[in-house]
Amino acid sequence: MVALYCSGTLGECEVNINEFYKKTFDFQCAETYELKIPNGNGLKFEDIKITVTKDGKEILIFNGNFKKQEIPEAAKAAPLPQDCATNEDLYLYGQHIEQYRHATRRAEDYYLEGLRRDKTDMRLNNAYGMLLFKKGCIAESETYFRKAIEKQTRSNPNPNSGEYYYNLGLSLFYQNKLGEAFDAFYKSVWNADTQANAYYFMAQIKSRQDDKTAALEHLENALIHNARNFSAMNLKALLTGEKSETVKYDSLNILALFINGADVSKHIINPNMLIDLSLELWMAGFNDKALELLNLCNEPFPMLDYYRAFYSGDNSYLVKAFKASPYCCFPNRIEDIAVLKNAVQNNPADFKAPYYLGCLYYDKERHSDAAKCFEASIKRGADFATPFRNLALLKYNVQQSADEALTLMQKAYALDESDARILYEFDLLKKRMGVSPKERLAFLESRLDIVNLRDDLTLEYITLLNLSGEYQKALDMIMGRKFHPWEGGEGKVPEQYIFSNIALGTPENAFAYPENLGEGKLYGAQENRQNYYMGLKTADVAFFEKASTGLSEPASAMYYNDQPPETIFYQGMALLKLGRENEANERFDKLINFADKHIGAEISIDYFAVSLPDLLVFDEDLNLKNRLHCMFMKALGLYGKGEKEKSKSLFEEALAINPNTFQIATH
C-alpha cells in the first residue's frame, strides 16, 4: 500500500503506478489517500515509480530506484579555543557555536581568543561586536565595529561588504546617536548586501527628525532594493497619509491594517505582538501612534504598561505595570532593557521591574548585572519566590556560593510552599550539598500533597524511601503512579523499580517494566544484577550463567545509557558462584584498574551531548562525580576480591563526601 498526503487543494489528478495502476483522485487539503497495489506483481520498493499528473502536467514523481547518496563524513567536535590552529578556525567555530546555540561552548571564548592573537582581525571584531549587541551591550559593541571598519578600510575606503558599517549604524542608532548612525548607514548603502535595510533605517532617522521629504526618498530606495519590505511600505503610508500597500501582499498584517484605519479587534491580538509592532512606530518617531497601537490590548500585562510609560513619559503607567501579575512575563528583546531601566529608575517602589530585567540579563549571560537586579528586587521588598530562586541559581552555578544559595532557596520556598517546582529545586540543592537522606526524607514526607504534583519530585521521594530501607513503600508509590518521560529523568524510574523488587526478594519482577513506568527497556540492557539475584533465590545455575555474560569494559557514567559498573561486578560475583575464580578476578581487576587510572581525570561534557543523566538546575561538579564513580568501582572490585575491610572503608569515604549517591549508598 502507498499513502499520499495532500497539504494543499489540488483537485482532480491522475495517479499512475508502474503503468498497471491508474486512478483519479480529487485531492483536498490535509487529506491522506491510500493506494492499494494489486497483489501478484512482485514489486520491490526499488521498482516502484509513482507519477501524479494534473491536466497532463506531472506535479509529483517518486522513483524508488533513486541513487543512494554517499554517507557524509561524521561531524567532528570543535577544538577548544586555545587548540584552534588559525584565527579563521576561531571565527568559523565561533559562528557555528553561536548559530546552533551550543549547550556547553561559548562563542565569545573563540572570538576573544582570536582577538587575543590579533586584536585587528576584522571578522572577529565584527562577530564579537554583534554578539555584544545581541546581549544588549550596545555601547560596548561600537568599539569592536569601529575596529573592524578600521581594518576593512585600511587599503580601500569603499569595501566590498557593507556589513561592518551597517552593524556600526545599528549600534549608534540604539544609542540614540542618530547623526553618526545616519552616516554609518549611508556608507553601508554602497553595497548591495546592506542597501535595503540601511535605507530603511536612514528613513526612520529622518522621520524622527521630522524631515519627511528625505525620509520618503530613502524609503523609495529601500523599496527599490526590496520591493516587499513591509516595514518600509507601512512607514511610507504613515508619512504620506495614504493607505499601506502591505495589505495587497499580506492581508493579515496587523500594523498595515491599523495604519489603514481598519478594525483589527477581530484579529488575535496578543501583548507581545503589539509591542513588536509598536517599536516600528516608535523608532520612526510616531510615539502617539505607538501608544494608540498598544491600547488595542486592555488585558493587564506588565510590559505593555512599561512600554506605555517609556513612549509617553507618563509614570502612572509604571504603577499599573507593577500591579500586574508577572505570570508569563518574559522580557527578551534588547529594546526591553532600556524600557525596564526606565521603570527601575522612575518607580523606586517597583520590585518587579528589576526582577524582569535580571531575568533578561541572565538569559543574555550578563550574570553580574543579573545578580544586581535580583538583589535590588529583593531589597525593594519582593514578595514572591522567583527573584530569590533565580538569585540562588546564580549564586550556586556562577558565583559558587552554595551556602548563600541554600539560604535564598529557603526564603523562596517560605514565600510559596505550594510551588512544587520550588520544593523540587530546594531538595535538589540539598542533595547537591550533601544534606542527609534522612533529613531530606522527613522534609518531603511532611509535604506529600505537594510532592505528588510532580513526577521528578515524587521520584526523589521514592529514592529516599529506598535509601532508608522502606522498599515496599517505595514500590507501592511507583506502582500507584503513571509516570511520564522527562529530560534528565531517563532510566531513573525503572532503576528504582528494579532496586525495590530486588531488595524485597522478588527479582523476577524486575525483568519486565510495567506500563505505568512511562518508558520501556533500552535495547541491549544489561541485566546481570537481576539474573544474579535470581540465581541466589532459585539456586538455578542458568541464572548465574546469564549474569556472568555481557559487556565487561568499565566506562564513565556521564550519560544515562552508559553501562553502570555494578553490572561488571555482578558478572564477577556470578562467575565466583560458577567456580570460575580467575575470570571473576579479571572483572574485579578491571574495575579497580579503571578506577585507579581515571580517579583524577578532568571531566567535561561531550561536545555532541544531547542528554545528561540529571536535570541540571544546579550544576554538578563533574570531577567530583567522576571521583565518586571511581571510588564506587574500586570498592566493588575490592569487595569481589575478598578485601572487604578496604572496600568498606572506601564506601564510607565516598558516603562522607555525599550520602545521597544512590548506588554507593545502597551497595
XYZ file of C-alpha atoms in Angstrom:
667
model
C 0.000 0.000 0.000
C 1.153 3.544 -0.794
C -0.195 6.593 1.053
C -0.242 10.103 -0.428
C -0.803 13.120 1.800
C -2.062 16.349 0.240
C -1.048 19.567 2.013
C -2.946 21.815 -0.411
C -6.092 21.579 -2.520
C -5.151 20.179 -5.957
C -8.487 18.946 -7.247
C -8.690 16.026 -9.679
C -5.358 14.391 -10.513
C -4.386 11.094 -12.104
C -2.140 8.717 -10.161
C -0.081 6.169 -12.078
C 1.981 3.356 -10.503
C 4.218 1.481 -12.949
C 1.548 1.749 -15.672
C -0.594 -1.054 -14.194
C -2.358 1.100 -11.579
C -4.191 4.198 -12.719
C -6.790 6.071 -10.755
C -8.182 9.604 -10.500
C -8.334 11.265 -7.079
C -9.857 14.557 -6.007
C -7.010 15.750 -3.789
C -8.096 18.052 -0.970
C -6.044 19.858 1.658
C -4.876 17.860 4.733
C -6.267 14.568 3.418
C -4.480 11.210 3.093
C -5.198 8.870 0.175
C -4.373 5.158 0.209
C -3.317 3.416 -2.994
C -3.529 -0.358 -2.735
C -1.120 -2.032 -5.126
C -2.668 -5.209 -6.587
C -1.165 -8.464 -5.320
C 0.892 -10.714 -7.543
C 3.008 -8.068 -9.219
C 6.120 -8.995 -7.251
C 7.157 -5.367 -6.945
C 10.096 -4.424 -4.766
C 10.478 -0.994 -3.290
C 13.191 -0.045 -5.769
C 10.892 -0.989 -8.684
C 8.104 1.411 -7.741
C 7.574 4.538 -9.819
C 4.664 6.849 -8.969
C 3.553 9.845 -11.010
C 0.779 12.299 -10.237
C -0.437 14.403 -13.161
C -2.949 17.243 -13.460
C -4.185 18.405 -16.837
C -1.398 16.399 -18.456
C 1.346 18.032 -16.381
C 3.440 15.990 -13.970
C 3.299 17.529 -10.494
C 4.865 14.697 -8.479
C 7.282 11.915 -9.390
C 8.594 9.284 -6.988
C 11.163 6.743 -8.137
C 12.046 4.011 -5.649
C 15.260 3.335 -7.548
C 16.772 6.675 -6.547
C 20.531 6.824 -6.449
C 21.830 6.263 -2.949
C 23.858 9.187 -1.734
C 27.226 8.647 -0.172
C 27.224 8.823 3.595
C 28.924 12.093 4.553
C 31.865 12.169 6.915
C 30.798 12.241 10.541
C 30.764 15.652 12.203
C 33.765 16.440 14.357
C 33.823 18.228 17.675
C 35.128 21.771 17.600
C 38.509 22.024 19.307
C 38.803 24.199 22.379
C 39.635 27.828 21.554
C 43.262 27.526 22.620
C 43.667 24.462 20.383
C 42.406 26.124 17.177
C 45.189 26.452 14.611
C 44.156 29.721 12.970
C 42.059 32.806 13.539
C 39.855 31.718 10.662
C 39.130 28.497 12.568
C 38.283 30.524 15.662
C 35.902 32.709 13.656
C 34.159 29.790 11.942
C 33.838 27.677 15.082
C 32.537 30.686 16.990
C 29.941 31.344 14.282
C 28.856 27.695 14.326
C 28.529 27.561 18.121
C 26.615 30.846 18.180
C 24.264 29.837 15.355
C 23.392 26.467 16.878
C 23.295 27.751 20.473
C 25.656 25.067 21.705
C 24.816 23.936 25.217
C 28.296 23.952 26.743
C 30.567 26.026 24.486
C 30.510 29.835 24.284
C 31.110 31.643 21.005
C 32.766 34.586 22.761
C 35.561 32.316 24.007
C 36.518 31.695 20.374
C 36.185 35.327 19.322
C 38.186 36.604 22.293
C 40.939 34.021 21.784
C 41.235 35.211 18.188
C 41.355 38.856 19.263
C 43.990 37.964 21.840
C 46.116 36.654 18.981
C 45.312 39.542 16.632
C 43.310 42.458 18.000
C 42.917 43.906 14.470
C 41.136 40.868 12.956
C 38.102 42.470 11.273
C 35.856 39.400 11.143
C 36.393 38.599 14.803
C 35.888 42.225 15.844
C 32.618 42.336 13.923
C 31.452 38.939 15.230
C 32.227 39.817 18.835
C 30.676 43.253 18.420
C 27.442 41.720 17.138
C 27.452 39.193 19.993
C 27.720 42.089 22.459
C 24.932 43.907 20.619
C 22.632 40.888 20.943
C 23.390 40.773 24.665
C 22.265 44.384 24.968
C 25.817 45.676 25.495
C 25.185 48.321 22.855
C 27.827 50.902 23.755
C 30.487 48.206 24.136
C 29.708 46.805 20.684
C 30.522 50.135 18.987
C 34.233 49.797 19.781
C 34.515 46.456 18.011
C 32.570 47.533 14.927
C 34.882 50.550 14.589
C 37.938 48.298 14.871
C 36.515 46.044 12.167
C 35.939 49.039 9.873
C 39.423 50.389 10.587
C 40.966 47.168 9.295
C 38.450 46.747 6.452
C 39.131 50.225 5.063
C 42.886 50.189 5.588
C 43.593 49.924 1.872
C 40.175 50.530 0.352
C 37.784 53.255 1.554
C 34.902 51.514 -0.211
C 34.930 47.892 0.997
C 33.185 45.070 -0.866
C 30.746 44.452 2.009
C 28.683 46.964 3.947
C 28.082 44.658 6.910
C 30.506 46.332 9.319
C 29.266 49.858 8.594
C 25.669 48.653 8.856
C 26.317 46.997 12.235
C 28.003 50.182 13.457
C 24.897 52.063 12.337
C 22.707 49.729 14.404
C 24.849 50.236 17.491
C 24.776 54.027 17.122
C 21.037 54.048 16.347
C 20.260 52.142 19.549
C 22.455 54.577 21.482
C 20.380 57.417 20.005
C 23.452 58.841 18.241
C 21.307 59.492 15.205
C 23.697 61.710 13.230
C 26.576 59.249 13.455
C 24.205 56.339 12.823
C 22.913 58.012 9.637
C 26.474 58.430 8.344
C 27.312 54.771 9.049
C 24.130 53.543 7.356
C 24.766 55.855 4.414
C 28.236 54.394 3.972
C 26.782 50.864 4.000
C 24.406 51.584 1.078
C 27.465 51.454 -1.171
C 26.999 47.676 -1.046
C 24.053 45.600 -2.274
C 24.078 43.297 0.756
C 23.023 46.068 3.138
C 21.312 48.631 0.887
C 17.668 47.805 1.569
C 17.908 47.665 5.361
C 20.253 50.638 5.619
C 17.952 52.865 3.556
C 15.054 51.858 5.810
C 16.957 52.851 8.971
C 18.002 56.120 7.316
C 14.315 56.780 6.614
C 13.477 56.091 10.259
C 16.130 58.568 11.389
C 14.891 61.278 9.030
C 11.307 60.586 10.126
C 12.327 61.067 13.760
C 13.974 64.335 12.751
C 10.738 65.495 11.016
C 12.425 65.541 7.609
C 9.579 63.886 5.702
C 10.986 64.583 2.219
C 14.329 62.911 2.951
C 12.602 60.045 4.766
C 10.379 59.326 1.749
C 13.380 59.478 -0.584
C 15.199 56.868 1.472
C 12.081 54.705 1.664
C 11.817 54.712 -2.144
C 15.411 53.494 -2.292
C 14.674 50.844 0.332
C 11.731 49.587 -1.754
C 13.776 49.610 -4.979
C 16.187 47.162 -3.367
C 13.476 45.142 -1.568
C 10.052 45.640 -3.078
C 8.409 43.521 -0.352
C 9.781 45.423 2.605
C 6.504 45.663 4.519
C 8.001 47.843 7.238
C 9.072 50.374 4.602
C 5.617 50.250 2.984
C 3.972 50.890 6.351
C 6.269 53.793 7.189
C 5.647 55.314 3.764
C 1.899 55.216 4.428
C 2.367 56.912 7.791
C 4.440 59.692 6.227
C 2.158 60.275 3.251
C -1.193 59.666 4.933
C -2.053 57.159 2.223
C -3.161 53.546 2.624
C -0.415 50.995 3.218
C 0.121 48.750 0.202
C 1.273 45.954 2.511
C -2.276 44.569 2.671
C -2.090 43.698 -1.043
C 0.513 41.067 -0.182
C -0.282 40.314 3.457
C -3.950 40.782 4.278
C -3.342 39.907 7.933
C -0.551 42.418 8.560
C -1.877 43.984 11.782
C 0.286 47.097 11.553
C -0.834 47.815 7.977
C -4.482 47.285 8.917
C -4.032 49.614 11.893
C -2.417 52.303 9.718
C -5.239 51.950 7.205
C -7.841 52.535 9.914
C -9.312 49.040 9.762
C -10.901 47.378 12.783
C -8.252 44.942 13.978
C -10.113 43.921 17.135
C -11.479 40.855 15.327
C -7.946 39.561 14.863
C -5.981 37.722 17.521
C -4.129 40.413 19.418
C -1.504 39.498 21.981
C 0.586 41.944 24.027
C 3.985 40.852 22.755
C 2.941 41.197 19.123
C 1.680 44.718 19.782
C 4.956 45.657 21.477
C 6.956 44.364 18.492
C 4.814 46.372 16.069
C 4.799 49.472 18.259
C 8.603 49.530 18.166
C 8.466 50.123 14.414
C 6.310 53.186 15.041
C 8.390 54.454 17.963
C 11.682 54.080 16.102
C 10.311 56.314 13.335
C 9.150 58.936 15.843
C 5.432 58.095 15.861
C 5.119 57.890 19.639
C 1.416 58.725 19.725
C 0.663 56.053 17.145
C 2.765 53.555 19.118
C 0.692 54.294 22.229
C -2.545 54.037 20.266
C -1.488 50.636 18.969
C -0.638 49.369 22.473
C -4.061 50.471 23.654
C -5.674 47.871 21.399
C -4.972 45.429 24.227
C -6.753 46.003 27.517
C -5.544 42.971 29.436
C -3.160 43.748 32.321
C 0.312 42.805 31.105
C 3.394 44.370 32.723
C 5.469 45.036 29.602
C 2.598 46.840 27.862
C 2.454 49.460 30.590
C 6.225 49.669 30.927
C 6.331 50.485 27.200
C 3.460 52.959 27.535
C 5.448 54.763 30.219
C 8.598 54.685 28.083
C 6.861 56.076 24.993
C 4.842 58.757 26.789
C 6.916 59.731 29.830
C 3.781 59.216 31.943
C 4.926 57.408 35.096
C 1.377 56.497 36.113
C 1.723 53.593 33.711
C 4.605 52.305 35.853
C 2.242 51.857 38.803
C -0.138 49.813 36.624
C 2.751 47.693 35.337
C 3.907 46.966 38.874
C 0.416 45.895 39.948
C 0.015 43.488 37.007
C 0.746 39.789 37.552
C 4.233 38.636 36.496
C 2.724 35.390 35.158
C 4.142 34.578 31.689
C 6.043 37.868 31.531
C 9.405 37.039 29.933
C 11.210 40.112 28.576
C 13.575 39.064 25.777
C 14.181 41.981 23.391
C 17.251 44.177 23.627
C 14.792 47.112 23.494
C 13.263 45.791 26.727
C 16.478 46.677 28.577
C 16.049 50.447 28.140
C 12.328 50.189 28.904
C 12.907 48.294 32.152
C 15.797 50.549 33.160
C 13.390 53.467 32.791
C 10.922 51.685 35.098
C 13.574 50.858 37.702
C 14.770 54.457 37.771
C 11.362 56.144 37.881
C 9.477 53.920 40.329
C 11.624 53.013 43.366
C 8.698 51.064 44.865
C 8.607 48.620 41.943
C 10.405 45.372 42.829
C 9.174 43.543 39.736
C 10.941 45.693 37.134
C 14.451 44.828 38.437
C 13.339 41.178 38.626
C 12.261 41.212 34.952
C 15.486 42.949 33.980
C 17.509 40.410 35.955
C 15.834 37.549 34.050
C 16.681 39.246 30.755
C 20.298 39.792 31.776
C 20.595 36.183 32.954
C 19.324 34.976 29.577
C 21.964 37.143 27.871
C 24.633 35.662 30.191
C 25.229 39.041 31.820
C 25.416 37.377 35.199
C 26.881 40.220 37.227
C 24.173 42.602 36.015
C 21.519 39.935 36.664
C 22.704 39.438 40.255
C 22.492 43.178 40.953
C 18.946 43.277 39.578
C 17.724 40.308 41.629
C 19.351 41.783 44.728
C 17.659 45.120 44.010
C 14.300 43.371 43.640
C 14.748 41.649 46.997
C 15.955 44.865 48.675
C 12.868 46.681 47.390
C 10.669 44.101 49.109
C 9.959 41.349 46.573
C 7.145 39.252 47.995
C 7.202 36.310 45.569
C 9.576 33.381 45.325
C 11.145 33.699 41.889
C 13.700 36.505 42.481
C 15.078 34.533 45.456
C 15.068 31.314 43.426
C 16.791 32.930 40.434
C 19.446 34.556 42.596
C 20.035 31.174 44.280
C 20.745 29.599 40.886
C 23.143 32.405 40.055
C 24.902 32.180 43.418
C 25.382 28.421 43.102
C 26.089 27.998 39.383
C 28.015 31.190 38.627
C 29.444 32.525 41.873
C 29.964 29.096 43.525
C 28.420 30.287 46.771
C 26.455 27.235 47.937
C 25.558 28.461 51.416
C 24.077 31.710 50.101
C 22.158 29.715 47.503
C 20.675 27.450 50.172
C 19.569 30.421 52.280
C 17.932 32.026 49.250
C 16.121 28.813 48.282
C 14.866 28.514 51.836
C 13.411 32.035 51.583
C 11.949 31.281 48.147
C 10.196 28.186 49.480
C 8.904 30.058 52.529
C 7.255 32.588 50.196
C 5.354 29.900 48.281
C 5.125 26.472 49.897
C 2.546 25.430 47.279
C 5.051 25.643 44.410
C 6.172 22.089 43.621
C 8.971 23.285 41.364
C 10.481 25.399 44.122
C 10.228 22.423 46.503
C 11.883 20.133 43.956
C 14.737 22.571 43.368
C 15.143 23.220 47.092
C 15.508 19.475 47.659
C 17.842 19.141 44.671
C 20.122 21.792 46.123
C 20.158 19.945 49.449
C 21.050 16.783 47.552
C 23.937 18.537 45.787
C 25.200 19.921 49.108
C 25.162 16.554 50.894
C 22.232 17.069 53.272
C 21.466 13.636 54.741
C 18.793 11.447 53.108
C 17.075 11.151 56.485
C 16.666 14.910 56.790
C 15.537 15.264 53.169
C 13.013 12.420 53.549
C 11.481 13.919 56.681
C 11.109 17.291 54.965
C 9.391 15.818 51.883
C 7.258 13.429 53.912
C 5.560 16.337 55.651
C 4.650 17.820 52.250
C 3.412 14.819 50.268
C 0.476 16.735 48.797
C 2.968 18.992 47.018
C 5.428 16.164 46.279
C 2.711 14.300 44.381
C 2.293 17.195 41.956
C 5.488 16.344 40.051
C 6.958 13.116 38.687
C 10.571 14.146 39.353
C 9.828 15.223 42.922
C 7.866 12.020 43.583
C 10.814 10.024 42.259
C 13.196 11.804 44.630
C 10.883 10.834 47.488
C 10.797 7.213 46.273
C 14.601 7.186 46.007
C 14.875 8.421 49.584
C 12.486 5.671 50.711
C 14.731 3.064 49.099
C 17.802 4.671 50.650
C 16.055 4.421 54.032
C 15.113 0.756 53.637
C 11.376 1.367 53.087
C 11.336 -0.815 49.976
C 7.675 -1.845 49.987
C 6.511 1.719 50.472
C 8.751 2.799 47.594
C 7.384 0.077 45.313
C 3.802 0.927 46.240
C 4.475 4.573 45.355
C 5.923 3.532 41.990
C 3.050 1.226 41.117
C 0.439 3.741 42.222
C 1.525 6.412 39.740
C 1.595 6.872 35.982
C 4.987 8.423 35.189
C 5.759 10.491 32.105
C 9.214 10.770 30.485
C 11.149 13.985 31.064
C 14.526 15.319 30.004
C 17.117 14.260 32.566
C 14.853 11.567 34.007
C 15.604 8.782 31.538
C 16.110 5.422 33.232
C 15.537 6.718 36.748
C 12.054 5.333 37.387
C 12.962 1.818 36.139
C 16.105 1.914 38.289
C 14.054 2.456 41.453
C 11.546 -0.198 40.343
C 14.334 -2.738 39.782
C 16.008 -1.909 43.070
C 12.797 -2.124 45.108
C 11.997 -5.574 43.710
C 15.499 -6.912 44.302
C 15.537 -5.503 47.829
C 12.148 -7.140 48.503
C 13.394 -10.515 47.249
C 11.324 -10.501 44.029
C 13.957 -10.051 41.319
C 11.752 -11.966 38.871
C 9.537 -8.862 38.674
C 12.464 -6.674 37.618
C 12.860 -8.049 34.078
C 9.702 -6.506 32.616
C 8.734 -2.865 33.073
C 5.085 -2.116 33.866
C 3.483 0.391 31.513
C 2.999 2.950 34.263
C 6.782 3.488 34.491
C 6.449 5.588 31.348
C 9.415 4.119 29.478
C 10.496 0.810 28.055
C 13.673 -1.178 28.413
C 16.649 0.011 26.380
C 17.850 -2.312 23.653
C 20.754 -4.361 24.955
C 20.031 -3.557 28.607
C 22.491 -5.328 30.903
C 20.518 -7.423 33.405
C 23.394 -9.008 35.302
C 22.084 -7.794 38.637
C 18.585 -9.269 38.162
C 19.986 -12.583 36.935
C 22.478 -12.789 39.805
C 19.756 -12.326 42.429
C 17.518 -14.802 40.598
C 20.384 -17.266 40.872
C 20.645 -16.649 44.609
C 16.884 -17.046 45.030
C 16.418 -20.178 42.919
C 19.882 -21.768 43.120
C 19.491 -22.232 39.349
C 22.929 -22.183 37.717
C 21.375 -20.968 34.459
C 20.764 -17.556 36.013
C 24.394 -17.295 37.123
C 25.432 -18.193 33.561
C 23.315 -15.336 32.227
C 24.612 -12.994 34.914
C 28.236 -13.782 34.012
C 27.952 -12.520 30.402
C 27.791 -9.101 28.779
C 29.915 -6.013 28.361
C 32.866 -6.149 30.681
C 34.811 -2.955 29.976
C 34.263 -0.230 32.596
C 33.260 3.249 31.427
C 32.428 6.644 32.824
C 28.896 7.393 33.975
C 28.183 10.630 32.111
C 25.082 9.574 30.203
C 22.032 7.645 31.256
C 22.639 4.749 28.852
C 26.277 4.260 29.904
C 26.878 0.833 31.381
C 26.785 1.039 35.195
C 29.867 -0.533 36.840
C 27.780 -2.812 39.062
C 26.862 -4.909 36.008
C 30.528 -5.909 35.750
C 30.624 -6.511 39.492
C 27.657 -8.911 39.249
C 29.346 -10.699 36.347
C 32.272 -11.329 38.666
C 30.046 -12.412 41.548
C 28.200 -14.827 39.254
C 31.488 -16.234 37.995
C 32.517 -16.874 41.610
C 29.271 -18.832 42.089
C 30.182 -20.844 38.994
C 33.636 -21.603 40.407
C 35.438 -19.575 37.718
C 37.539 -17.503 40.106
C 40.196 -16.380 37.596
C 37.552 -14.954 35.262
C 35.825 -13.315 38.216
C 39.052 -11.657 39.336
C 39.579 -10.357 35.800
C 36.291 -8.468 36.128
C 37.157 -7.124 39.575
C 40.656 -6.100 38.461
C 39.174 -4.174 35.532
C 37.049 -2.184 37.940
C 39.999 -1.468 40.239
C 42.395 -0.585 37.408
C 39.896 1.701 35.664
C 39.224 3.480 38.952
C 42.908 3.984 39.719
C 43.579 5.298 36.218
C 40.683 7.731 35.962
C 40.027 8.945 39.519
C 41.915 12.216 38.984
C 40.714 12.882 35.446
C 39.413 16.288 34.336
C 35.873 15.669 33.091
C 33.961 17.714 30.556
C 30.623 17.202 28.837
C 30.905 15.663 25.393
C 30.636 18.188 22.551
C 27.722 16.300 20.977
C 25.880 15.518 24.213
C 22.125 15.961 23.945
C 21.006 14.222 27.141
C 22.580 14.031 30.564
C 21.691 11.752 33.487
C 20.380 14.622 35.607
C 18.314 17.744 35.193
C 20.962 20.407 35.630
C 19.114 23.115 37.528
C 22.015 23.355 39.918
C 25.269 22.447 38.199
C 27.015 19.272 39.223
C 30.749 19.069 39.874
C 31.696 16.602 37.135
C 35.157 15.982 38.545
C 33.680 15.132 41.950
C 31.084 12.922 40.294
C 33.862 11.080 38.449
C 35.835 10.686 41.675
C 32.828 9.135 43.450
C 32.187 6.912 40.436
C 35.773 5.630 40.530
C 35.635 5.105 44.299
C 32.451 3.085 43.796
C 34.113 0.970 41.103
C 37.143 0.279 43.226
C 35.073 -0.536 46.305
C 33.089 -3.089 44.265
C 36.282 -4.591 42.854
C 37.884 -4.876 46.275
C 34.759 -6.487 47.705
C 34.707 -9.037 44.885
C 38.334 -9.960 45.579
C 37.576 -10.512 49.240
C 39.204 -7.335 50.550
C 36.065 -6.356 52.420
C 37.599 -4.019 55.001
C 39.275 -1.929 52.295
C 36.020 -1.973 50.354
C 34.005 -0.854 53.385
C 36.473 1.941 54.124
C 36.218 3.229 50.544
C 32.419 3.108 50.615
C 32.384 5.081 53.861
C 34.806 7.654 52.446
C 32.571 8.131 49.404
C 29.417 8.459 51.505
C 31.131 11.029 53.716
C 31.533 13.184 50.589
C 27.844 12.867 49.685
C 25.484 10.366 51.321
C 22.917 10.860 48.523
C 24.824 8.920 45.852
C 22.269 6.160 45.357
C 24.314 3.225 44.063
C 27.106 3.807 46.576
C 24.691 4.095 49.487
C 22.641 1.028 48.541
C 25.609 -1.207 47.843
